[in-house]
CSV table of C-alpha atoms in Angstrom, one decimal:
chain,number,residue,atom,x,y,z
M,1,MET,CA,0.0,0.0,0.0
M,2,ALA,CA,2.8,2.3,1.0
M,3,ALA,CA,4.6,1.5,-2.2
M,4,ARG,CA,1.5,2.4,-4.2
M,5,VAL,CA,1.1,5.8,-2.4
M,6,TYR,CA,4.8,6.4,-3.0
M,7,LEU,CA,4.5,5.6,-6.7
M,8,VAL,CA,1.4,7.9,-7.1
M,9,SER,CA,3.2,10.7,-5.2
M,10,LEU,CA,6.1,10.3,-7.7
M,11,LEU,CA,3.8,10.3,-10.7
M,12,LEU,CA,1.7,13.2,-9.6
M,13,PRO,CA,4.2,16.0,-10.5
M,14,ILE,CA,4.8,14.3,-13.9
M,15,LEU,CA,1.1,14.2,-14.5
M,16,ALA,CA,0.7,17.8,-13.4
M,17,ALA,CA,3.5,18.9,-15.7
M,18,VAL,CA,1.8,17.1,-18.6
M,19,CYS,CA,-1.6,18.6,-17.7
M,20,LEU,CA,-0.2,22.1,-17.3
M,21,GLY,CA,1.1,22.3,-20.8
M,22,CYS,CA,-0.8,24.5,-23.3
M,23,GLU,CA,-2.6,22.5,-25.9
M,24,ASN,CA,-3.4,23.8,-29.4
M,25,PRO,CA,-2.4,27.4,-28.8
M,26,LYS,CA,-4.1,30.0,-30.8
M,27,VAL,CA,-1.8,33.0,-31.1
M,28,THR,CA,-2.9,36.6,-32.0
M,29,PRO,CA,0.2,38.6,-32.6
M,30,LYS,CA,0.6,42.4,-32.7
M,31,VAL,CA,4.0,43.3,-34.0
M,32,TYR,CA,5.8,46.6,-34.2
M,33,SER,CA,9.3,47.3,-35.6
M,34,SER,CA,10.8,50.7,-36.1
M,35,THR,CA,10.5,51.9,-39.7
M,36,ASP,CA,12.1,55.3,-39.2
M,37,ALA,CA,15.7,55.4,-37.8
M,38,THR,CA,16.3,59.1,-38.4
M,39,ILE,CA,15.4,60.2,-34.9
M,40,VAL,CA,16.4,57.2,-32.8
M,41,GLU,CA,19.7,55.8,-31.5
M,42,LEU,CA,18.4,52.2,-31.6
M,43,VAL,CA,15.7,50.6,-33.5
M,44,ALA,CA,13.2,48.5,-31.6
M,45,PHE,CA,11.0,45.4,-32.1
M,46,VAL,CA,8.1,44.9,-29.9
M,47,GLY,CA,5.7,42.0,-30.3
M,48,GLU,CA,2.6,41.4,-28.2
M,49,PHE,CA,1.2,37.9,-28.4
M,50,GLU,CA,-2.1,36.8,-27.0
M,51,VAL,CA,-2.1,33.0,-26.5
M,52,LEU,CA,-5.3,31.0,-26.0
M,53,CYS,CA,-5.0,27.4,-25.1
M,54,SER,CA,-7.8,24.9,-25.9
M,55,ASP,CA,-8.0,24.0,-22.2
M,56,GLY,CA,-8.3,27.7,-21.2
M,57,ASP,CA,-5.0,27.7,-19.3
M,58,LYS,CA,-3.6,31.2,-19.0
M,59,ASN,CA,-1.0,31.0,-16.3
M,60,PHE,CA,2.0,29.3,-17.9
M,61,PRO,CA,5.5,30.7,-18.6
M,62,LEU,CA,6.7,31.0,-22.2
M,63,PHE,CA,10.3,31.4,-23.4
M,64,ALA,CA,11.2,32.8,-26.8
M,65,THR,CA,14.2,32.3,-29.1
M,66,LEU,CA,15.3,34.1,-32.2
M,67,ASN,CA,18.1,32.7,-34.3
M,68,ASP,CA,18.7,30.2,-31.5
M,69,GLU,CA,19.3,33.1,-29.0
M,70,VAL,CA,17.0,33.6,-26.0
M,71,VAL,CA,15.0,36.8,-26.0
M,72,PRO,CA,13.3,38.0,-22.8
M,73,VAL,CA,9.6,37.5,-22.5
M,74,THR,CA,7.5,39.7,-20.2
M,75,ARG,CA,3.8,39.6,-19.5
M,76,THR,CA,1.2,42.2,-19.0
M,77,SER,CA,0.0,42.7,-15.4
M,78,ASP,CA,-3.3,41.0,-16.2
M,79,ILE,CA,-1.3,38.1,-17.7
M,80,SER,CA,-3.4,38.3,-20.9
M,81,LYS,CA,-0.4,38.9,-23.2
M,82,TYR,CA,3.2,37.9,-23.7
M,83,ILE,CA,5.5,40.7,-24.8
M,84,VAL,CA,8.8,40.1,-26.6
M,85,SER,CA,11.0,43.1,-27.3
M,86,TRP,CA,14.6,44.1,-28.2
M,87,ALA,CA,16.4,47.1,-29.4
M,88,GLU,CA,19.6,47.2,-31.5
M,89,GLU,CA,21.8,49.4,-33.6
M,90,PRO,CA,20.2,50.4,-36.9
M,91,SER,CA,23.2,49.1,-38.9
M,92,ASN,CA,23.1,45.7,-37.1
M,93,ALA,CA,19.3,45.4,-36.9
M,94,LYS,CA,17.7,42.1,-37.9
M,95,SER,CA,15.8,42.2,-41.2
M,96,GLY,CA,14.1,39.9,-43.6
M,97,SER,CA,12.4,36.7,-42.7
M,98,GLN,CA,12.9,35.7,-39.1
M,99,VAL,CA,11.1,33.1,-37.0
M,100,LEU,CA,10.3,33.7,-33.3
M,101,ARG,CA,10.0,30.4,-31.6
M,102,PHE,CA,8.1,30.0,-28.3
M,103,PHE,CA,8.7,27.2,-25.9
M,104,ASP,CA,6.9,26.1,-22.7
M,105,GLU,CA,8.9,25.3,-19.6
M,106,ALA,CA,9.6,21.6,-20.6
M,107,GLY,CA,10.5,22.5,-24.2
M,108,PHE,CA,12.8,25.3,-23.0
M,109,GLY,CA,14.5,22.9,-20.6
M,110,VAL,CA,15.2,20.6,-23.6
M,111,PHE,CA,16.4,23.6,-25.6
M,112,ARG,CA,18.9,24.8,-22.9
M,113,LYS,CA,20.1,21.2,-22.4
M,114,ALA,CA,20.8,20.8,-26.2
M,115,GLN,CA,22.4,24.3,-26.3
M,116,ARG,CA,24.7,23.4,-23.4
M,117,ALA,CA,25.6,20.1,-25.1
M,118,GLY,CA,26.4,22.0,-28.4
M,119,GLU,CA,23.7,20.1,-30.3
M,120,ASP,CA,21.5,21.4,-33.1
M,121,VAL,CA,18.7,23.3,-31.4
M,122,SER,CA,16.8,24.0,-34.6
M,123,LYS,CA,15.4,20.5,-34.6
M,124,ILE,CA,13.7,21.0,-31.2
M,125,SER,CA,10.0,21.6,-31.9
M,126,PRO,CA,8.6,24.7,-30.2
M,127,LEU,CA,5.1,25.1,-28.7
M,128,PHE,CA,4.4,27.5,-31.6
M,129,SER,CA,6.4,29.8,-34.0
M,130,VAL,CA,5.6,33.2,-35.3
M,131,PRO,CA,7.1,34.1,-38.6
M,132,LEU,CA,8.3,37.7,-38.9
M,133,GLN,CA,9.0,39.9,-41.9
M,134,LEU,CA,11.3,42.7,-40.6
M,135,GLU,CA,12.0,45.6,-42.9
M,136,ARG,CA,15.1,47.8,-42.6
M,137,ALA,CA,14.4,51.0,-40.9
M,138,TYR,CA,14.7,54.2,-43.0
M,139,LYS,CA,18.0,56.0,-42.1
M,140,GLY,CA,17.3,59.1,-44.1
M,141,PRO,CA,18.1,60.1,-47.7
M,142,TRP,CA,21.4,59.1,-49.3
M,143,VAL,CA,22.0,62.6,-50.5
M,144,ARG,CA,20.6,65.8,-48.9
M,145,SER,CA,18.1,67.6,-51.1
M,146,GLU,CA,20.0,70.9,-50.8
M,147,PHE,CA,23.1,69.2,-52.2
M,148,LEU,CA,21.1,67.6,-55.0
M,149,ALA,CA,19.6,71.0,-55.9
M,150,PHE,CA,23.0,72.6,-55.9
M,151,ALA,CA,24.5,69.9,-58.0
M,152,ILE,CA,21.7,70.2,-60.6
M,153,SER,CA,22.0,74.0,-60.7
M,154,VAL,CA,25.8,73.6,-61.3
M,155,ILE,CA,25.2,71.1,-64.2
M,156,ILE,CA,22.6,73.5,-65.8
M,157,PHE,CA,25.1,76.4,-65.4
M,158,TYR,CA,27.9,74.4,-67.0
M,159,ILE,CA,25.7,73.3,-70.0
M,160,ALA,CA,24.5,76.9,-70.5
M,161,TYR,CA,28.0,78.4,-70.1
M,162,SER,CA,29.6,75.8,-72.5
M,163,THR,CA,26.9,76.4,-75.1
M,164,LYS,CA,27.4,80.1,-74.9
M,165,SER,CA,31.2,79.7,-75.3
M,166,HIS,CA,30.7,77.4,-78.3
M,167,ILE,CA,28.4,80.0,-80.0
M,168,MET,CA,30.8,82.9,-79.2
M,169,SER,CA,33.8,81.1,-80.6
A,1,MET,CA,40.4,10.7,13.5
A,2,ARG,CA,38.6,13.1,15.8
A,3,LEU,CA,40.6,15.9,14.4
A,4,VAL,CA,39.5,15.0,10.9
A,5,TRP,CA,35.9,14.8,12.0
A,6,ALA,CA,36.2,18.2,13.7
A,7,LEU,CA,37.8,19.8,10.7
A,8,GLY,CA,35.2,18.2,8.3
A,9,SER,CA,32.2,19.4,10.4
A,10,TRP,CA,33.8,22.9,10.6
A,11,LEU,CA,34.2,23.0,6.8
A,12,VAL,CA,30.6,21.9,6.4
A,13,LEU,CA,29.4,24.6,8.8
A,14,ALA,CA,31.5,27.2,7.1
A,15,CYS,CA,30.1,26.3,3.7
A,16,LEU,CA,26.5,26.5,5.1
A,17,SER,CA,27.1,29.9,6.7
A,18,LEU,CA,28.6,31.1,3.4
A,19,ALA,CA,25.5,29.8,1.6
A,20,ASP,CA,23.3,31.7,4.0
A,21,ASP,CA,25.3,34.9,3.4
A,22,VAL,CA,24.2,35.1,-0.3
A,23,SER,CA,22.8,38.6,-0.6
A,24,PRO,CA,19.2,39.1,-1.7
A,25,ALA,CA,18.3,40.3,-5.1
A,26,ARG,CA,18.9,43.9,-5.7
A,27,LEU,CA,17.5,45.4,-8.9
A,28,LEU,CA,18.8,48.5,-10.6
A,29,VAL,CA,16.4,49.8,-13.1
A,30,ALA,CA,17.4,52.2,-15.9
A,31,LYS,CA,14.8,54.1,-17.9
A,32,ARG,CA,16.1,55.4,-21.1
A,33,LEU,CA,14.7,57.3,-24.1
A,34,LEU,CA,16.2,55.8,-27.2
A,35,ASN,CA,15.5,58.9,-29.4
A,36,ASN,CA,18.0,61.5,-30.5
A,37,MET,CA,15.1,63.8,-30.9
A,38,LEU,CA,11.6,63.9,-29.5
A,39,VAL,CA,9.0,64.9,-32.1
A,40,GLU,CA,5.3,65.4,-31.7
A,41,GLY,CA,3.4,62.5,-33.4
A,42,LYS,CA,6.6,60.5,-34.1
A,43,ASP,CA,7.6,57.2,-32.3
A,44,LEU,CA,9.3,57.6,-28.9
A,45,LEU,CA,11.2,54.5,-27.8
A,46,VAL,CA,11.5,53.9,-24.1
A,47,GLN,CA,13.7,51.2,-22.8
A,48,TYR,CA,13.8,49.8,-19.3
A,49,GLY,CA,16.9,47.9,-18.3
A,50,LEU,CA,16.7,45.7,-15.2
A,51,TYR,CA,20.1,44.8,-13.7
A,52,ASN,CA,20.2,42.4,-10.8
A,53,VAL,CA,23.3,43.1,-8.8
A,54,GLY,CA,22.3,40.9,-5.9
A,55,GLY,CA,23.2,37.3,-5.1
A,56,GLN,CA,19.8,35.8,-5.6
A,57,ALA,CA,17.1,35.9,-8.3
A,58,GLY,CA,14.5,38.6,-8.0
A,59,LEU,CA,11.1,37.1,-7.9
A,60,ASP,CA,7.7,38.3,-9.1
A,61,VAL,CA,9.3,41.4,-10.6
A,62,ARG,CA,6.7,44.0,-11.7
A,63,LEU,CA,7.3,47.3,-13.5
A,64,ILE,CA,4.8,50.1,-13.5
A,65,ASP,CA,5.3,53.4,-15.3
A,66,LEU,CA,2.7,56.0,-14.9
A,67,GLY,CA,4.8,58.6,-16.7
A,68,PHE,CA,3.0,58.4,-20.0
A,69,PRO,CA,-0.6,59.6,-19.4
A,70,PRO,CA,-3.0,59.0,-22.3
A,71,ASP,CA,-3.8,62.7,-22.6
A,72,ASP,CA,-0.1,63.4,-23.5
A,73,PHE,CA,1.0,60.2,-25.2
A,74,GLU,CA,-0.6,57.9,-27.7
A,75,HIS,CA,0.1,54.3,-26.9
A,76,VAL,CA,1.6,52.4,-29.8
A,77,VAL,CA,2.9,49.1,-28.5
A,78,GLY,CA,4.1,47.5,-25.3
A,79,GLU,CA,2.4,47.9,-21.9
A,80,HIS,CA,3.3,50.3,-19.1
A,81,SER,CA,2.5,47.7,-16.4
A,82,VAL,CA,4.3,44.4,-16.9
A,83,ARG,CA,5.7,41.5,-14.9
A,84,PHE,CA,8.9,39.7,-15.5
A,85,THR,CA,8.4,35.9,-15.2
A,86,ALA,CA,11.7,35.2,-13.3
A,87,TRP,CA,9.9,33.5,-10.5
A,88,MET,CA,8.5,31.0,-13.0
A,89,TRP,CA,11.8,30.3,-14.7
A,90,PRO,CA,13.7,27.0,-14.2
A,91,SER,CA,16.5,27.0,-11.7
A,92,THR,CA,19.1,27.2,-14.4
A,93,LEU,CA,17.5,30.3,-15.8
A,94,LYS,CA,16.9,31.8,-12.4
A,95,ALA,CA,20.7,31.6,-11.9
A,96,ALA,CA,21.1,33.4,-15.2
A,97,PHE,CA,18.7,36.1,-14.2
A,98,SER,CA,20.5,36.7,-10.9
A,99,GLY,CA,23.4,38.9,-11.8
A,100,GLY,CA,22.2,39.2,-15.4
A,101,ASN,CA,20.0,41.8,-17.0
A,102,VAL,CA,16.7,42.1,-18.9
A,103,THR,CA,15.5,44.9,-21.1
A,104,TYR,CA,12.0,45.8,-22.1
A,105,ASN,CA,10.8,48.4,-24.7
A,106,VAL,CA,7.7,50.4,-25.1
A,107,VAL,CA,6.7,52.7,-28.0
A,108,VAL,CA,4.6,55.8,-27.5
A,109,ARG,CA,3.9,59.0,-29.5
A,110,PRO,CA,3.8,62.4,-27.9
A,111,ARG,CA,0.5,64.2,-28.6
A,112,SER,CA,1.8,67.7,-28.1
A,113,TYR,CA,5.1,69.6,-28.1
A,114,GLY,CA,7.0,71.6,-25.5
A,115,TYR,CA,9.0,70.6,-22.5
A,116,TYR,CA,8.1,67.4,-20.7
A,117,ASN,CA,9.4,65.9,-17.5
A,118,PHE,CA,9.9,62.2,-17.8
A,119,THR,CA,9.6,60.7,-14.4
A,120,ALA,CA,10.8,57.4,-12.9
A,121,ALA,CA,9.1,54.0,-13.2
A,122,GLN,CA,8.3,51.9,-10.2
A,123,VAL,CA,9.6,48.4,-9.8
A,124,THR,CA,8.4,45.9,-7.1
A,125,TYR,CA,9.9,42.4,-6.4
A,126,LEU,CA,10.6,39.8,-3.8
A,127,PRO,CA,14.3,39.9,-3.0
A,128,THR,CA,14.5,36.3,-1.8
A,129,GLU,CA,12.5,33.1,-2.3
A,130,GLU,CA,11.6,33.1,1.4
A,131,SER,CA,10.7,36.8,1.7
A,132,THR,CA,7.1,37.9,2.0
A,133,GLN,CA,7.8,41.6,2.1
A,134,ILE,CA,7.7,43.3,-1.3
A,135,GLN,CA,10.7,45.5,-2.1
A,136,VAL,CA,9.8,48.7,-3.9
A,137,GLY,CA,12.3,50.5,-6.1
A,138,TYR,CA,12.4,53.2,-8.7
A,139,SER,CA,14.1,53.5,-12.0
A,140,SER,CA,16.4,56.3,-13.1
A,141,HIS,CA,14.7,59.5,-13.9
A,142,PRO,CA,15.3,60.7,-17.6
A,143,GLY,CA,14.4,64.2,-16.6
A,144,GLN,CA,13.1,67.1,-18.8
A,145,TYR,CA,13.2,66.8,-22.5
A,146,GLY,CA,12.0,69.2,-25.2
A,147,ILE,CA,9.5,67.8,-27.7
A,148,LEU,CA,9.7,69.4,-31.1
A,149,SER,CA,6.5,70.3,-32.9
A,150,SER,CA,5.9,68.3,-36.1
A,151,LYS,CA,5.8,71.6,-38.1
A,152,ASP,CA,9.3,72.6,-36.8
A,153,TYR,CA,10.7,69.2,-37.4
A,154,GLU,CA,9.4,69.2,-41.0
A,155,ARG,CA,10.8,72.6,-41.6
A,156,ARG,CA,14.3,71.8,-40.2
A,157,TYR,CA,14.8,68.1,-41.1
A,158,SER,CA,12.5,66.9,-43.8
A,159,PRO,CA,14.1,66.6,-47.4
A,160,HIS,CA,11.7,69.3,-48.7
A,161,VAL,CA,11.1,67.3,-51.9
A,162,MET,CA,7.8,69.1,-52.7
A,163,ASP,CA,9.4,72.5,-52.0
A,164,TRP,CA,12.4,71.8,-54.3
A,165,GLY,CA,10.0,70.4,-56.9
A,166,ALA,CA,8.0,73.6,-56.8
A,167,PHE,CA,11.2,75.6,-57.0
A,168,ALA,CA,12.3,73.7,-60.1
A,169,LEU,CA,8.9,74.1,-61.8
A,170,MET,CA,9.1,77.9,-61.1
A,171,CYS,CA,12.7,78.0,-62.5
A,172,ILE,CA,11.7,76.2,-65.8
A,173,PRO,CA,10.0,79.3,-67.5
A,174,THR,CA,12.9,81.6,-66.7
A,175,LEU,CA,15.3,79.1,-68.2
A,176,ALA,CA,13.2,77.6,-70.9
A,177,ILE,CA,11.7,80.8,-72.5
A,178,PRO,CA,15.1,82.5,-73.1
A,179,TYR,CA,16.5,79.2,-74.4
A,180,LEU,CA,13.6,78.7,-76.8
A,181,LEU,CA,14.0,82.2,-78.1
A,182,PHE,CA,17.7,81.7,-78.6
A,183,TYR,CA,17.2,78.3,-80.2
A,184,LYS,CA,14.6,79.8,-82.7
A,185,SER,CA,16.9,82.7,-83.8
A,186,ALA,CA,20.0,80.5,-83.8
A,187,SER,CA,18.4,77.9,-86.0
A,188,LYS,CA,17.1,80.7,-88.3
A,189,TYR,CA,20.6,82.2,-88.7
A,190,GLN,CA,22.1,78.7,-89.2
A,191,ALA,CA,19.6,78.1,-92.0
A,192,LEU,CA,20.5,81.5,-93.6
A,193,MET,CA,24.2,80.8,-93.3
A,194,LYS,CA,23.8,77.4,-94.9
A,195,HIS,CA,21.7,79.0,-97.7
A,196,SER,CA,24.4,81.7,-98.3
A,197,LYS,CA,27.2,79.2,-98.4
A,198,ARG,CA,25.4,77.2,-101.1
A,199,GLN,CA,25.0,80.3,-103.3
């Protein structure tokens, strides 16, 4: 009897861990990335993710990775949304197609273990992934419009002056 | 043998007392504005950096910033009241968070221009796993910044493409009309010269 109780007590945390996982998550993302880098030192990415599990579970931690690097996840005070954000130099900012991978506690444990062991972490299946299409932020015009206007006026003056010299000669 | 036992027990006690001496979590919070220039109606990036200089992980870390009232700032993305899930993290990650740092970003847009005093955000956390008393702290205080009006910003920094286009259009008659007159008379004289050469 005592052995059975002991076995059940051993199995309970495992069962709890299995039951606590989020099943069939439905994700509603709201994503922002800086498009104008003319007035900022760093460009930012902020993503708000509302996650609904089929079992209605809301209180579970999530961990996010981008390019196999861990990015911090925060939650709103009412725990309704998960927020992922980072800021980086405009010249080094991530752009193009990126995939933000979200793990639950168990999945993230496996990810960290594989990372420590130097294994390929891209094969670890996440709880869900969010594809991102990040555009490069606008850093201002290549040439200042004043300079362009000056250059065009110099060219026009040169053409006019050379034509005049040609006629006079 | 007794001496070895005594030394061993002293070492164990010393280790235990050292383990007890691990300082509680101590969070330093920096609130930074990531803009070079603050402009009315343009994105203002606010970054909060949380640095744990204590010996243990900070638990149930919450950040509240009431410095962006909706009358003065339009909320774009990110929340002003968030919680960091360090207390939920696995032990390996807890260790990483203790002594590590976390950043969090929010984007707002100023609704008006003029000087604005950016105040500190408040952070609350449990400094140890056993503690029940919430530790309250405040972030750094960015201070007073001038917010440029969108009209002033456009006048000073925009490429003025429309203005230069209008200027070019206005320049065209003053250049084109004399050139056309010259071209007409020049072609007339060239035709006359060719005609006289043939004769």
